[in-house]
Amino acid sequence: MKTIPHLTDNKSLLRFLEEKGVLITANRRMARSTLEWYARAQIEKGLKAWETPSILPLSAWMEKCAQNLLCLGGLVAENGPVKTGGLLLSQHQERIVWEEIIADSAYKDRLFSVSGPALRASAAWKLANEWGIVLKPGPLWESGDPAAFMDWAGTFDRLCTEKNWIDQARLPLVLGRSFSKGLLDVPE
């Protein structure tokens, strides 16, 4: 993969993309608007057709890397390498897993529905992972909502390990470990 040059103007960005550089953006909207900008620049140059450049939001780039690495057995999770044939869970798949965990838990009778708590538990899981918070038993987790979340999070973690799943919250960490171990180059 090419390293990105110091892009100080549109001209250098245009050159970078024309030379098959991969541009990673913060979100899908930025990727789409950059693609539109690129198309306008090509039209201004008088071109009628051109190769679409690789402009991806960070989330899509990470998913592409993970899928490539999963096929080749190159992902490294906390507990060691993820076996070939593992699964990167989509957000929809994760939501279903969280809903099933909550529906099967001892706390289900205290809830009107499982979809709301599943969304909040998933968001809390993501936030805990983004901040590197290790969820371990303690006095703060012994009753009420915290106890329910600890139970659900423990089940989610166990299922991911048992079934060889990678969730979206831990994907950046897993990719970082895989690349730092030199298992594969970053895909273009």
PDB file of C-alpha atoms in Angstrom:
ATOM      1  CA  MET A   1       0.000   0.000   0.000  1.00  0.00           C
ATOM      2  CA  LYS A   2       1.238   3.450  -0.818  1.00  0.00           C
ATOM      3  CA  THR A   3       1.750   5.823   2.038  1.00  0.00           C
ATOM      4  CA  ILE A   4      -0.217   8.981   1.670  1.00  0.00           C
ATOM      5  CA  PRO A   5       1.854  11.989   0.714  1.00  0.00           C
ATOM      6  CA  HIS A   6       1.411  15.286   2.464  1.00  0.00           C
ATOM      7  CA  LEU A   7      -1.711  16.447   0.680  1.00  0.00           C
ATOM      8  CA  THR A   8      -1.688  20.208   0.809  1.00  0.00           C
ATOM      9  CA  ASP A   9      -3.979  20.895  -2.126  1.00  0.00           C
ATOM     10  CA  ASN A  10      -6.528  19.357  -4.459  1.00  0.00           C
ATOM     11  CA  LYS A  11      -3.892  18.851  -7.146  1.00  0.00           C
ATOM     12  CA  SER A  12      -1.795  16.525  -4.968  1.00  0.00           C
ATOM     13  CA  LEU A  13      -4.909  14.627  -3.842  1.00  0.00           C
ATOM     14  CA  LEU A  14      -6.013  14.213  -7.450  1.00  0.00           C
ATOM     15  CA  ARG A  15      -2.562  12.909  -8.417  1.00  0.00           C
ATOM     16  CA  PHE A  16      -2.544  10.525  -5.432  1.00  0.00           C
ATOM     17  CA  LEU A  17      -5.908   9.053  -6.445  1.00  0.00           C
ATOM     18  CA  GLU A  18      -4.957   8.810 -10.130  1.00  0.00           C
ATOM     19  CA  GLU A  19      -1.854   6.839  -9.100  1.00  0.00           C
ATOM     20  CA  LYS A  20      -4.160   4.275  -7.458  1.00  0.00           C
ATOM     21  CA  GLY A  21      -3.694   5.502  -3.907  1.00  0.00           C
ATOM     22  CA  VAL A  22      -6.272   4.436  -1.330  1.00  0.00           C
ATOM     23  CA  LEU A  23      -7.941   7.309   0.498  1.00  0.00           C
ATOM     24  CA  ILE A  24      -9.591   6.486   3.809  1.00  0.00           C
ATOM     25  CA  THR A  25     -12.191   8.971   5.009  1.00  0.00           C
ATOM     26  CA  ALA A  26     -13.893   9.493   8.352  1.00  0.00           C
ATOM     27  CA  ASN A  27     -17.343   8.468   7.135  1.00  0.00           C
ATOM     28  CA  ARG A  28     -19.442   7.384   4.149  1.00  0.00           C
ATOM     29  CA  ARG A  29     -20.662  10.887   3.398  1.00  0.00           C
ATOM     30  CA  MET A  30     -17.109  12.191   3.088  1.00  0.00           C
ATOM     31  CA  ALA A  31     -16.153   9.261   0.845  1.00  0.00           C
ATOM     32  CA  ARG A  32     -19.157   9.925  -1.398  1.00  0.00           C
ATOM     33  CA  SER A  33     -18.488  13.669  -1.647  1.00  0.00           C
ATOM     34  CA  THR A  34     -14.800  13.018  -2.428  1.00  0.00           C
ATOM     35  CA  LEU A  35     -15.824  10.596  -5.190  1.00  0.00           C
ATOM     36  CA  GLU A  36     -18.140  13.282  -6.595  1.00  0.00           C
ATOM     37  CA  TRP A  37     -15.311  15.834  -6.446  1.00  0.00           C
ATOM     38  CA  TYR A  38     -13.008  13.386  -8.241  1.00  0.00           C
ATOM     39  CA  ALA A  39     -15.615  12.808 -10.974  1.00  0.00           C
ATOM     40  CA  ARG A  40     -16.037  16.571 -11.512  1.00  0.00           C
ATOM     41  CA  ALA A  41     -12.243  16.928 -11.778  1.00  0.00           C
ATOM     42  CA  GLN A  42     -12.113  14.186 -14.420  1.00  0.00           C
ATOM     43  CA  ILE A  43     -14.934  15.809 -16.409  1.00  0.00           C
ATOM     44  CA  GLU A  44     -13.128  19.178 -16.241  1.00  0.00           C
ATOM     45  CA  LYS A  45     -10.075  17.421 -17.734  1.00  0.00           C
ATOM     46  CA  GLY A  46     -12.292  16.385 -20.664  1.00  0.00           C
ATOM     47  CA  LEU A  47     -12.466  12.698 -19.787  1.00  0.00           C
ATOM     48  CA  LYS A  48     -15.612  10.740 -20.580  1.00  0.00           C
ATOM     49  CA  ALA A  49     -14.623   7.630 -18.594  1.00  0.00           C
ATOM     50  CA  TRP A  50     -12.112   6.850 -15.831  1.00  0.00           C
ATOM     51  CA  GLU A  51     -11.293   4.211 -13.283  1.00  0.00           C
ATOM     52  CA  THR A  52     -13.087   4.737  -9.993  1.00  0.00           C
ATOM     53  CA  PRO A  53     -10.545   5.526  -7.295  1.00  0.00           C
ATOM     54  CA  SER A  54     -10.381   3.700  -3.965  1.00  0.00           C
ATOM     55  CA  ILE A  55     -12.019   6.103  -1.561  1.00  0.00           C
ATOM     56  CA  LEU A  56     -13.398   4.269   1.446  1.00  0.00           C
ATOM     57  CA  PRO A  57     -14.778   5.260   4.812  1.00  0.00           C
ATOM     58  CA  LEU A  58     -12.676   3.860   7.661  1.00  0.00           C
ATOM     59  CA  SER A  59     -15.370   1.351   8.624  1.00  0.00           C
ATOM     60  CA  ALA A  60     -15.558  -0.111   5.098  1.00  0.00           C
ATOM     61  CA  TRP A  61     -11.764  -0.257   4.826  1.00  0.00           C
ATOM     62  CA  MET A  62     -11.504  -2.125   8.136  1.00  0.00           C
ATOM     63  CA  GLU A  63     -14.203  -4.576   7.047  1.00  0.00           C
ATOM     64  CA  LYS A  64     -12.381  -5.156   3.748  1.00  0.00           C
ATOM     65  CA  CYS A  65      -9.129  -5.812   5.630  1.00  0.00           C
ATOM     66  CA  ALA A  66     -10.864  -8.170   8.050  1.00  0.00           C
ATOM     67  CA  GLN A  67     -12.574 -10.150   5.297  1.00  0.00           C
ATOM     68  CA  ASN A  68      -9.274 -10.548   3.442  1.00  0.00           C
ATOM     69  CA  LEU A  69      -7.487 -11.618   6.596  1.00  0.00           C
ATOM     70  CA  LEU A  70     -10.245 -13.994   7.703  1.00  0.00           C
ATOM     71  CA  CYS A  71     -10.021 -15.817   4.378  1.00  0.00           C
ATOM     72  CA  LEU A  72      -6.300 -16.316   4.909  1.00  0.00           C
ATOM     73  CA  GLY A  73      -6.391 -16.983   8.650  1.00  0.00           C
ATOM     74  CA  GLY A  74      -4.494 -13.801   9.521  1.00  0.00           C
ATOM     75  CA  LEU A  75      -6.639 -12.235  12.231  1.00  0.00           C
ATOM     76  CA  VAL A  76      -5.343 -12.282  15.783  1.00  0.00           C
ATOM     77  CA  ALA A  77      -7.863 -11.898  18.587  1.00  0.00           C
ATOM     78  CA  GLU A  78      -7.155 -11.451  22.299  1.00  0.00           C
ATOM     79  CA  ASN A  79      -6.973 -15.171  22.850  1.00  0.00           C
ATOM     80  CA  GLY A  80      -4.788 -15.921  19.827  1.00  0.00           C
ATOM     81  CA  PRO A  81      -5.304 -16.391  16.101  1.00  0.00           C
ATOM     82  CA  VAL A  82      -8.852 -16.482  14.780  1.00  0.00           C
ATOM     83  CA  LYS A  83      -9.294 -19.693  12.859  1.00  0.00           C
ATOM     84  CA  THR A  84      -9.786 -19.551   9.114  1.00  0.00           C
ATOM     85  CA  GLY A  85     -13.473 -19.420   8.399  1.00  0.00           C
ATOM     86  CA  GLY A  86     -14.270 -16.987  11.209  1.00  0.00           C
ATOM     87  CA  LEU A  87     -17.066 -14.502  10.746  1.00  0.00           C
ATOM     88  CA  LEU A  88     -17.026 -10.733  10.949  1.00  0.00           C
ATOM     89  CA  LEU A  89     -20.428  -9.868  12.377  1.00  0.00           C
ATOM     90  CA  SER A  90     -22.360  -7.100  10.650  1.00  0.00           C
ATOM     91  CA  GLN A  91     -24.197  -4.560  12.796  1.00  0.00           C
ATOM     92  CA  HIS A  92     -27.457  -6.335  11.989  1.00  0.00           C
ATOM     93  CA  GLN A  93     -26.049  -9.731  13.015  1.00  0.00           C
ATOM     94  CA  GLU A  94     -24.688  -8.243  16.243  1.00  0.00           C
ATOM     95  CA  ARG A  95     -28.083  -6.736  17.086  1.00  0.00           C
ATOM     96  CA  ILE A  96     -29.731 -10.132  16.623  1.00  0.00           C
ATOM     97  CA  VAL A  97     -27.126 -11.800  18.862  1.00  0.00           C
ATOM     98  CA  TRP A  98     -27.630  -9.173  21.587  1.00  0.00           C
ATOM     99  CA  GLU A  99     -31.422  -9.569  21.344  1.00  0.00           C
ATOM    100  CA  GLU A 100     -31.169 -13.362  21.653  1.00  0.00           C
ATOM    101  CA  ILE A 101     -28.804 -13.082  24.626  1.00  0.00           C
ATOM    102  CA  ILE A 102     -31.163 -10.701  26.415  1.00  0.00           C
ATOM    103  CA  ALA A 103     -34.258 -12.760  25.531  1.00  0.00           C
ATOM    104  CA  ASP A 104     -32.598 -15.855  27.038  1.00  0.00           C
ATOM    105  CA  SER A 105     -31.300 -14.101  30.159  1.00  0.00           C
ATOM    106  CA  ALA A 106     -32.593 -14.122  33.718  1.00  0.00           C
ATOM    107  CA  TYR A 107     -33.385 -10.410  33.302  1.00  0.00           C
ATOM    108  CA  LYS A 108     -35.865 -10.799  30.431  1.00  0.00           C
ATOM    109  CA  ASP A 109     -38.942 -10.718  32.699  1.00  0.00           C
ATOM    110  CA  ARG A 110     -38.027  -7.202  33.879  1.00  0.00           C
ATOM    111  CA  LEU A 111     -38.127  -5.822  30.328  1.00  0.00           C
ATOM    112  CA  PHE A 112     -40.978  -4.687  28.067  1.00  0.00           C
ATOM    113  CA  SER A 113     -38.955  -5.630  24.975  1.00  0.00           C
ATOM    114  CA  VAL A 114     -35.455  -6.781  24.145  1.00  0.00           C
ATOM    115  CA  SER A 115     -34.726  -4.487  21.190  1.00  0.00           C
ATOM    116  CA  GLY A 116     -34.147  -1.301  23.223  1.00  0.00           C
ATOM    117  CA  PRO A 117     -31.899  -2.923  25.829  1.00  0.00           C
ATOM    118  CA  ALA A 118     -30.062  -4.770  23.029  1.00  0.00           C
ATOM    119  CA  LEU A 119     -29.251  -1.472  21.300  1.00  0.00           C
ATOM    120  CA  ARG A 120     -28.085   0.103  24.558  1.00  0.00           C
ATOM    121  CA  ALA A 121     -26.055  -2.950  25.597  1.00  0.00           C
ATOM    122  CA  SER A 122     -24.404  -3.046  22.181  1.00  0.00           C
ATOM    123  CA  ALA A 123     -23.572   0.668  22.414  1.00  0.00           C
ATOM    124  CA  ALA A 124     -22.152   0.201  25.927  1.00  0.00           C
ATOM    125  CA  TRP A 125     -20.078  -2.759  24.704  1.00  0.00           C
ATOM    126  CA  LYS A 126     -18.724  -0.670  21.834  1.00  0.00           C
ATOM    127  CA  LEU A 127     -17.902   2.245  24.127  1.00  0.00           C
ATOM    128  CA  ALA A 128     -16.170  -0.011  26.669  1.00  0.00           C
ATOM    129  CA  ASN A 129     -14.050  -1.533  23.904  1.00  0.00           C
ATOM    130  CA  GLU A 130     -13.219   1.843  22.338  1.00  0.00           C
ATOM    131  CA  TRP A 131     -11.918   3.046  25.702  1.00  0.00           C
ATOM    132  CA  GLY A 132     -10.159  -0.229  26.529  1.00  0.00           C
ATOM    133  CA  ILE A 133     -12.306  -0.824  29.593  1.00  0.00           C
ATOM    134  CA  VAL A 134     -11.990  -4.378  30.856  1.00  0.00           C
ATOM    135  CA  LEU A 135     -15.309  -5.619  32.178  1.00  0.00           C
ATOM    136  CA  LYS A 136     -14.658  -7.643  35.289  1.00  0.00           C
ATOM    137  CA  PRO A 137     -16.838  -8.466  38.292  1.00  0.00           C
ATOM    138  CA  GLY A 138     -16.831  -6.030  41.152  1.00  0.00           C
ATOM    139  CA  PRO A 139     -19.117  -4.194  43.584  1.00  0.00           C
ATOM    140  CA  LEU A 140     -20.361  -1.766  40.917  1.00  0.00           C
ATOM    141  CA  TRP A 141     -21.691  -4.638  38.814  1.00  0.00           C
ATOM    142  CA  GLU A 142     -23.533  -6.636  41.470  1.00  0.00           C
ATOM    143  CA  SER A 143     -27.125  -5.466  41.061  1.00  0.00           C
ATOM    144  CA  GLY A 144     -29.627  -3.847  38.748  1.00  0.00           C
ATOM    145  CA  ASP A 145     -28.781  -2.711  35.248  1.00  0.00           C
ATOM    146  CA  PRO A 146     -25.003  -3.055  35.672  1.00  0.00           C
ATOM    147  CA  ALA A 147     -25.409  -6.702  36.701  1.00  0.00           C
ATOM    148  CA  ALA A 148     -27.648  -7.355  33.699  1.00  0.00           C
ATOM    149  CA  PHE A 149     -25.132  -5.733  31.355  1.00  0.00           C
ATOM    150  CA  MET A 150     -22.241  -7.734  32.845  1.00  0.00           C
ATOM    151  CA  ASP A 151     -24.199 -10.941  32.338  1.00  0.00           C
ATOM    152  CA  TRP A 152     -25.106 -10.061  28.741  1.00  0.00           C
ATOM    153  CA  ALA A 153     -21.601  -8.824  27.902  1.00  0.00           C
ATOM    154  CA  GLY A 154     -20.044 -11.990  29.321  1.00  0.00           C
ATOM    155  CA  THR A 155     -22.376 -14.122  27.231  1.00  0.00           C
ATOM    156  CA  PHE A 156     -21.661 -12.042  24.108  1.00  0.00           C
ATOM    157  CA  ASP A 157     -17.904 -12.342  24.650  1.00  0.00           C
ATOM    158  CA  ARG A 158     -18.142 -16.100  25.223  1.00  0.00           C
ATOM    159  CA  LEU A 159     -20.291 -16.626  22.111  1.00  0.00           C
ATOM    160  CA  CYS A 160     -17.881 -14.623  19.962  1.00  0.00           C
ATOM    161  CA  THR A 161     -14.977 -16.737  21.190  1.00  0.00           C
ATOM    162  CA  GLU A 162     -16.801 -20.068  20.851  1.00  0.00           C
ATOM    163  CA  LYS A 163     -18.216 -19.359  17.406  1.00  0.00           C
ATOM    164  CA  ASN A 164     -15.118 -17.632  16.024  1.00  0.00           C
ATOM    165  CA  TRP A 165     -16.901 -14.291  15.526  1.00  0.00           C
ATOM    166  CA  ILE A 166     -15.324 -10.860  15.361  1.00  0.00           C
ATOM    167  CA  ASP A 167     -17.613  -8.053  16.454  1.00  0.00           C
ATOM    168  CA  GLN A 168     -17.456  -4.490  15.149  1.00  0.00           C
ATOM    169  CA  ALA A 169     -16.388  -3.077  18.526  1.00  0.00           C
ATOM    170  CA  ARG A 170     -13.212  -5.168  18.695  1.00  0.00           C
ATOM    171  CA  LEU A 171     -12.385  -5.050  14.993  1.00  0.00           C
ATOM    172  CA  PRO A 172      -9.870  -2.148  15.241  1.00  0.00           C
ATOM    173  CA  LEU A 173      -7.982  -3.908  18.039  1.00  0.00           C
ATOM    174  CA  VAL A 174      -7.991  -7.244  16.223  1.00  0.00           C
ATOM    175  CA  LEU A 175      -6.767  -5.640  12.994  1.00  0.00           C
ATOM    176  CA  GLY A 176      -4.058  -3.745  14.855  1.00  0.00           C
ATOM    177  CA  ARG A 177      -2.760  -6.965  16.411  1.00  0.00           C
ATOM    178  CA  SER A 178      -2.825  -8.764  13.085  1.00  0.00           C
ATOM    179  CA  PHE A 179      -0.939  -6.071  11.225  1.00  0.00           C
ATOM    180  CA  SER A 180       1.581  -5.468  14.005  1.00  0.00           C
ATOM    181  CA  LYS A 181       2.459  -9.162  13.938  1.00  0.00           C
ATOM    182  CA  GLY A 182       3.191  -8.782  10.220  1.00  0.00           C
ATOM    183  CA  LEU A 183       0.744 -11.508   9.259  1.00  0.00           C
ATOM    184  CA  LEU A 184      -0.324  -9.663   6.120  1.00  0.00           C
ATOM    185  CA  ASP A 185       0.205  -6.380   4.376  1.00  0.00           C
ATOM    186  CA  VAL A 186      -2.638  -3.930   4.393  1.00  0.00           C
ATOM    187  CA  PRO A 187      -4.801  -4.774   1.366  1.00  0.00           C
ATOM    188  CA  GLU A 188      -5.222  -2.159  -1.345  1.00  0.00           C
TER     189      GLU A 188
END
